[in-house]
Short mmCIF file of C-alpha atoms in Angstrom, two decimals:
data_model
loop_
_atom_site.label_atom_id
_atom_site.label_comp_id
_atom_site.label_asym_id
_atom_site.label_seq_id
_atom_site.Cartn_x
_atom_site.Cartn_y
_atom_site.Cartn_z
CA UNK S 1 0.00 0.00 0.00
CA UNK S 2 1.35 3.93 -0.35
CA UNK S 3 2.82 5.54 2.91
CA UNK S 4 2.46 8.94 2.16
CA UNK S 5 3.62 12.59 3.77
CA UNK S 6 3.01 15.68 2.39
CA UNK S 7 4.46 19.54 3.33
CA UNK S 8 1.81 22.35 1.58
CA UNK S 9 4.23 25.60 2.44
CA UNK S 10 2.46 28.97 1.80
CA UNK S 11 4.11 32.66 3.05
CA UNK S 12 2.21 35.79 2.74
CA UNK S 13 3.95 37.23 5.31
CA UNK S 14 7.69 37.91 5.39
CA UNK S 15 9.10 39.46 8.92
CA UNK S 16 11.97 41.59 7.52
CA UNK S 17 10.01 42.80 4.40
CA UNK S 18 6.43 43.98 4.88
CA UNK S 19 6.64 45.44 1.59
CA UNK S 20 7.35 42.43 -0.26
CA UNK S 21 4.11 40.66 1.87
CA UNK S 22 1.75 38.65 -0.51
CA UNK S 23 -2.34 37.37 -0.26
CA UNK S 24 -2.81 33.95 -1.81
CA UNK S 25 0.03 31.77 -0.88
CA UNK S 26 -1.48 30.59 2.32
CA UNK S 27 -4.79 29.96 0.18
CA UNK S 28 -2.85 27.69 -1.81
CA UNK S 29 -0.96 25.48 1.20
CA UNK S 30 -4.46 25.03 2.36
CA UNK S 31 -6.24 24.47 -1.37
CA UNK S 32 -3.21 21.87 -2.00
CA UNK S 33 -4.06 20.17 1.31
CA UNK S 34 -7.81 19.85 0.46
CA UNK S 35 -6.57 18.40 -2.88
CA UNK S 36 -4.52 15.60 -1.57
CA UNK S 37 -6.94 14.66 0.56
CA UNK S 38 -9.83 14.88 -1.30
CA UNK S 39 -8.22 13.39 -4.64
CA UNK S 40 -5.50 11.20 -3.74
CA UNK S 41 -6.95 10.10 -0.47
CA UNK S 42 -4.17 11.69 1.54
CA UNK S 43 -5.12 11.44 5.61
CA UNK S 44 -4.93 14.73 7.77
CA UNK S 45 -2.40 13.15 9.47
CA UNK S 46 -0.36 12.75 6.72
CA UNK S 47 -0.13 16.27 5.97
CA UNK S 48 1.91 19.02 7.38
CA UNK S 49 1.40 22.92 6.48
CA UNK S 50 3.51 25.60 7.27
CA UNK S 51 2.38 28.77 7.12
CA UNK S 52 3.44 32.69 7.42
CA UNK S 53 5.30 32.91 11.35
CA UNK S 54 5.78 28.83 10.91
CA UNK S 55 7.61 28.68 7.33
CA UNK S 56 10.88 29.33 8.68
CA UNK S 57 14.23 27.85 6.75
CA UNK S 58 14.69 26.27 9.87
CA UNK S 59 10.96 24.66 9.77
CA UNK S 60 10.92 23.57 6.35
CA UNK S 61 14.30 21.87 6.53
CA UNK S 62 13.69 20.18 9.18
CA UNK S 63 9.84 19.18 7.63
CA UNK S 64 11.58 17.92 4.33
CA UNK S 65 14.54 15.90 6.49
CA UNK S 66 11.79 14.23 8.21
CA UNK S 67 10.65 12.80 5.50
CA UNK S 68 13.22 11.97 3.25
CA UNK S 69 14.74 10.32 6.57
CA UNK S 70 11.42 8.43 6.92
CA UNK S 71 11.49 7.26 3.16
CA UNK S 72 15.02 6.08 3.53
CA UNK S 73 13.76 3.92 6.66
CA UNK S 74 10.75 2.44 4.76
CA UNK S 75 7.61 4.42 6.24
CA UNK S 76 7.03 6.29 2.67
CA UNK S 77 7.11 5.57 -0.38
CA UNK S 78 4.72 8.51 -2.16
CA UNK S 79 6.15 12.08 -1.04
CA UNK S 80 4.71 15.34 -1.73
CA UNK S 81 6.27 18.84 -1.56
CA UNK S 82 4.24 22.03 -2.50
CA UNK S 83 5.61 25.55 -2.24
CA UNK S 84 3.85 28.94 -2.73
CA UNK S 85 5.65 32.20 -1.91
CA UNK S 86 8.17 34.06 -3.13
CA UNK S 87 11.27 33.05 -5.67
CA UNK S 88 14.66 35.06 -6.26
CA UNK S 89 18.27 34.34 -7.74
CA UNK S 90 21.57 34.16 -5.81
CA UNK S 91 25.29 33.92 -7.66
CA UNK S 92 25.98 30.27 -7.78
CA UNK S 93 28.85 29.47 -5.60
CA UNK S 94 29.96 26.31 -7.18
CA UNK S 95 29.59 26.87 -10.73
CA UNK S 96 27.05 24.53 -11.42
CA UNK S 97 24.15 26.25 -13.52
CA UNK S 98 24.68 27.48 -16.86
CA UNK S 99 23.36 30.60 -16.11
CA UNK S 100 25.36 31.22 -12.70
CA UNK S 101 23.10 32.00 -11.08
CA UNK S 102 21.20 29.34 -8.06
CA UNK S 103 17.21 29.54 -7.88
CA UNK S 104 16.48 30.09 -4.33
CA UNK S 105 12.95 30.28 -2.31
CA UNK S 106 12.32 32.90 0.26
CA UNK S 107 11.08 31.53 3.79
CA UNK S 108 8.85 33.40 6.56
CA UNK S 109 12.81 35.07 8.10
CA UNK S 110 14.17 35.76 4.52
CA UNK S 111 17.14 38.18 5.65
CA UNK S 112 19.97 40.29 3.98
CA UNK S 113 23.60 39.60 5.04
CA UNK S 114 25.77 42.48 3.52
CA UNK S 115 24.54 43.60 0.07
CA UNK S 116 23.50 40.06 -0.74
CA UNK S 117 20.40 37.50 0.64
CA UNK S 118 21.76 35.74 3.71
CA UNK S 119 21.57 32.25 2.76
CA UNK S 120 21.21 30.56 6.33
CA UNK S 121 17.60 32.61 6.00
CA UNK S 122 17.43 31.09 2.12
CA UNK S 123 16.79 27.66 0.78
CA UNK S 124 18.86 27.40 -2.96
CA UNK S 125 18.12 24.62 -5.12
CA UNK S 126 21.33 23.00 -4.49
CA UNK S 127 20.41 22.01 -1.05
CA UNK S 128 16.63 20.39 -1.64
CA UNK S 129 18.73 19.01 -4.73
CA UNK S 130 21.38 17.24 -2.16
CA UNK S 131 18.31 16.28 0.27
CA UNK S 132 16.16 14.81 -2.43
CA UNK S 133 18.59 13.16 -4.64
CA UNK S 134 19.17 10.61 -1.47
CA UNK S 135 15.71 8.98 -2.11
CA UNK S 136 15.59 5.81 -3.18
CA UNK S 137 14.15 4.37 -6.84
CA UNK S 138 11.11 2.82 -5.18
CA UNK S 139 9.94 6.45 -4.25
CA UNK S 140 7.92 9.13 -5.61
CA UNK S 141 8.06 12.48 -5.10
CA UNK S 142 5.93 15.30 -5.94
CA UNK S 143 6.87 18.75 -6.41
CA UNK S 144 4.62 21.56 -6.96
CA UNK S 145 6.42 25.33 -7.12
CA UNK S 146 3.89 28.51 -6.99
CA UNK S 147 7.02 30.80 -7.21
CA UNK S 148 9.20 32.34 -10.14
CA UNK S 149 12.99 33.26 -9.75
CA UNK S 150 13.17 35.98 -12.73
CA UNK S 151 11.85 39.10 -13.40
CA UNK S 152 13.42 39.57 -16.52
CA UNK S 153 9.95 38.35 -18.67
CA UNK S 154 7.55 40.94 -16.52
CA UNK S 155 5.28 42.42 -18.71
CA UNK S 156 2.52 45.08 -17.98
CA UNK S 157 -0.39 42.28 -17.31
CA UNK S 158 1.74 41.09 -14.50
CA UNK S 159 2.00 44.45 -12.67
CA UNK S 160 -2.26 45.05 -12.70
CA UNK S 161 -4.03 45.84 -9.29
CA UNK S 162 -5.45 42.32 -9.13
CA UNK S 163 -1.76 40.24 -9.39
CA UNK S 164 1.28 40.54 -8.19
CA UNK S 165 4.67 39.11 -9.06
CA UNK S 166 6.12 35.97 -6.65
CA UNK S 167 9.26 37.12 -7.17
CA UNK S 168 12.11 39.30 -5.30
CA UNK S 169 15.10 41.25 -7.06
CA UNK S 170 18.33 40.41 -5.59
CA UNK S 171 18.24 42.98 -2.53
CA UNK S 172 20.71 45.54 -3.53
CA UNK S 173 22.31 47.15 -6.50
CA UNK S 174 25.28 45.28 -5.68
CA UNK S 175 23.25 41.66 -5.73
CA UNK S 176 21.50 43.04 -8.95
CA UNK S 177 24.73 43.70 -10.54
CA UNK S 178 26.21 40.57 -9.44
CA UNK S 179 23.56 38.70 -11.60
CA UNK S 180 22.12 40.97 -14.08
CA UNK S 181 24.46 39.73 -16.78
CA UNK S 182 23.09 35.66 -16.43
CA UNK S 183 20.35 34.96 -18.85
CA UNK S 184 17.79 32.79 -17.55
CA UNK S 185 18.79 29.09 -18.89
CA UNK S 186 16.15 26.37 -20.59
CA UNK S 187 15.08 24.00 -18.56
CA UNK S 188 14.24 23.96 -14.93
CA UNK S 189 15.30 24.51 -11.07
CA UNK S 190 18.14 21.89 -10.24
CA UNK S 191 15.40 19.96 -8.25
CA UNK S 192 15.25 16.70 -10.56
CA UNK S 193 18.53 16.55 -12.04
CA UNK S 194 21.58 14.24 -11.80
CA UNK S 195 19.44 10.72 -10.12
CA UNK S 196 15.84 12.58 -9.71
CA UNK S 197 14.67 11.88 -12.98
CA UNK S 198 11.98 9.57 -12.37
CA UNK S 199 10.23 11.81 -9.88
CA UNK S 200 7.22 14.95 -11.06
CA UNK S 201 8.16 18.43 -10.85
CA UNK S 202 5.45 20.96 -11.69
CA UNK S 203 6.35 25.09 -12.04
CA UNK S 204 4.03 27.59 -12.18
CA UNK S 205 5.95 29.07 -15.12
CA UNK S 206 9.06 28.97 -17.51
CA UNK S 207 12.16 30.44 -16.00
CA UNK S 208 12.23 33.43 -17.70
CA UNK S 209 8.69 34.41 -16.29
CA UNK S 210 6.60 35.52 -12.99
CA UNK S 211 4.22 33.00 -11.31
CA UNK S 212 1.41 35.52 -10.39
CA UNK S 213 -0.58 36.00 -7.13
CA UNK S 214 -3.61 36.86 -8.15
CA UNK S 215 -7.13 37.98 -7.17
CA UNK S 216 -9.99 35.38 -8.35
CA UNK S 217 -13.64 34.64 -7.64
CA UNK S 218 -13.41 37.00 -4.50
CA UNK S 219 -9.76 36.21 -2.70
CA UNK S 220 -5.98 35.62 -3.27
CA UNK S 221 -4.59 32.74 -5.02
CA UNK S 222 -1.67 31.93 -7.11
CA UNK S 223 -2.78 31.74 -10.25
CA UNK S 224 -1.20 28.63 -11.19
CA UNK S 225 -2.83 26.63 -7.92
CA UNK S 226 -6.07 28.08 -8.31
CA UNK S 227 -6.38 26.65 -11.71
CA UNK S 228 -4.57 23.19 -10.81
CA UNK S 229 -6.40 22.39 -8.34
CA UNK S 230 -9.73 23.05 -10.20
CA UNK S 231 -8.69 20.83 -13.19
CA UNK S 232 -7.43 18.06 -11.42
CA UNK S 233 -10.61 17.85 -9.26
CA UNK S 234 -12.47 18.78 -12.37
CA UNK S 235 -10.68 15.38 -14.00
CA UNK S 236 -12.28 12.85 -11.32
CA UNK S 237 -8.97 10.81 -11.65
CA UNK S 238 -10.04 10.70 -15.54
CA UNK S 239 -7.24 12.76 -16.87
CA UNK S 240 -3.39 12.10 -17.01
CA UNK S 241 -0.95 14.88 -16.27
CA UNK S 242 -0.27 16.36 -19.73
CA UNK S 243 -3.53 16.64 -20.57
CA UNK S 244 -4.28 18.58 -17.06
CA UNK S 245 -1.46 20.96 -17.93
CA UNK S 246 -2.81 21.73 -21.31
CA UNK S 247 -5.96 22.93 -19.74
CA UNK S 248 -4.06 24.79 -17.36
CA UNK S 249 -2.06 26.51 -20.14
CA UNK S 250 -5.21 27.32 -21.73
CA UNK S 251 -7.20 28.62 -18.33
CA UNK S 252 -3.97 31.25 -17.98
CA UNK S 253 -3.99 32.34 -21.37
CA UNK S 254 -8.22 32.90 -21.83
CA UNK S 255 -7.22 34.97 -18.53
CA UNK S 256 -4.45 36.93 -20.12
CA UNK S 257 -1.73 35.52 -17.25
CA UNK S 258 1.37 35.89 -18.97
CA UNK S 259 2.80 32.73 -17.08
CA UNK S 260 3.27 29.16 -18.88
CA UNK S 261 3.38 25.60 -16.60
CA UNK S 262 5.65 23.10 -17.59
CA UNK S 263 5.92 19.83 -16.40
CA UNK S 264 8.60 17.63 -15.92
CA UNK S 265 8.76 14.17 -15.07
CA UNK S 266 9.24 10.80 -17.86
CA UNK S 267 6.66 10.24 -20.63
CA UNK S 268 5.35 7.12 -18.48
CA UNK S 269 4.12 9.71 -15.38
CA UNK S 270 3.19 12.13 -17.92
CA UNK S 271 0.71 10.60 -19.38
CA UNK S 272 -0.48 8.56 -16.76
CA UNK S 273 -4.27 9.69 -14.27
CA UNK S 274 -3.37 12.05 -11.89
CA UNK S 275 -4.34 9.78 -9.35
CA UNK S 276 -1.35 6.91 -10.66
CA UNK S 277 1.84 6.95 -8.55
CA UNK S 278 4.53 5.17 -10.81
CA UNK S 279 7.87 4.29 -10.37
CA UNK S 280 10.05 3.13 -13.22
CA UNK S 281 9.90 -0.67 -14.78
CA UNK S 282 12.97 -1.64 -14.37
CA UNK S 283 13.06 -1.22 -10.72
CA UNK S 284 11.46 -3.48 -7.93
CA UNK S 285 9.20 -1.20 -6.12
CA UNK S 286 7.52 -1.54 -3.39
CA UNK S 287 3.96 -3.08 -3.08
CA UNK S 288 1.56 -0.05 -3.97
CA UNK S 289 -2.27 0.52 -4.57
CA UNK S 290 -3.95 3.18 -6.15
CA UNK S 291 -5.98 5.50 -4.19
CA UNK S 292 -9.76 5.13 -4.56
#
């Protein structure tokens, strides 16, 4: 049977910059919640959500060690990850992107250390990329990223009264400097490379754009939530993956969101029911049913 686990982080509020303070990322921890549970039969106890004051770095590390500890030991086998909040760059230390430049997401205590993002008060790709990449074949995991980590595609429907950008400059001229020359890269956050292949990553948009928090049917959502979770509870378990994202893609552009999906997992996941958890043929998983 699946052993499941689930973290649904969402951060409206950030402590140092009230400016920067969003509306509809704590809508979407709690809309992604009702989803697993409601679709994929997820348990209330299998879920954990973090929100505002409680979405520290420190909190959300120690949320996502928990579980990849308790995968490694055997209790899951079907994790689940969902972040909503805000997204910025940070010079990549170890010259590992093409772009150098490290996607980064901005907790509850996001903080400045000198002219640059103080990265004890900063998650970067490379470390949920180092945490993840220790799961073993016969587990899935989940991703889904309400963020963006470029402003460079902003365009004037992005900036209306009723949306707002998930995403934070680099917090100085000096930062800005330090990175304006990278051009966004293709592909994706370095969440499923090298060994995470066979796991699901889903982005609110391409690099180069802003995931937008948005105002819709009377409150605050991300854009890109808001419409996933309506289509996949729309598909009753009828629809695979790539055909879910196509209707997203087409709900953001009727509603003139600038913002494209992607997904990115193998053809087999992509175009299986939204309810399927696979794991790869050639690999000797462990017993699982599918979720009525």
């Amino acid at each position: 049977m699946l052993h499941r686990t689930a973290l649904c982080i969402g951060i409206n509020q950030y402590q140092n910059f009230p400016a920067a303070n969003l509306n509809g990322c704590v809508n979407d921890a709690r809309d992604m919640a009702a989803l697993l549970r409601d679709l994929l039969g997820f348990e209330d106890s299998d879920i954990i959500q973090l929100t505002d004051q409680a979405a520290t770095k420190a909190n959300i590390m120690h949320e996502l060690r928990r579980m990849v500890e308790g995968a490694l030991a055997g209790r899951y086998n079907h994790l689940v990850f969902t972040f909503a909040g805000h997204g910025t760059q940070v010079p990549d230390l170890n010259l590992d992107e093409f772009d150098r430049a490290d996607e980064a997401f901005c907790p509850h205590d996001l903080a400045k250390s000198g002219p640059q993002w103080d990265r004890d008060h900063l998650i970067v790709d490379d470390e949920l990329h180092d945490l993840f990449v220790q799961l073993p074949p016969t587990v899935i995991l989940e991703i889904l990223l309400d963020t963006s980590h470029s402003g460079a595609g902003l365009r004037a429907a992005d900036l209306l009264m009723d949306r707002k950008p998930r995403y934070l400059p680099p917090p100085s001229i000096e930062a800005f400097r330090d990175i304006e020359y990278r051009r966004a890269r293709p592909g994706h956050i370095k969440l499923l490379e090298k060994g995470l292949s066979h796991h699901i990553l889903w982005t609110a948009c391409k690099d180069s754009q802003t995931a937008a928090d948005a105002f819709m049917q009377g409150d605050w959502h991300g854009a890109f939530t808001w419409h996933f979770c309506r289509e996949a509870m729309a598909s009753g378990n009828h629809l695979t993956r790539a055909k879910v994202l196509a209707k997203i893609r087409a709900d953001l552009s009727a509603a003139h969101f600038t913002q494209t999906p992607q997904l990115d997992c193998e053809a087999v996941t992509r175009h299986a029911v939204m309810k399927a958890v696979e794991v790869p043929p050639n690999l000797a998983p462990l017993p699982t049913e599918m979720p009525t």
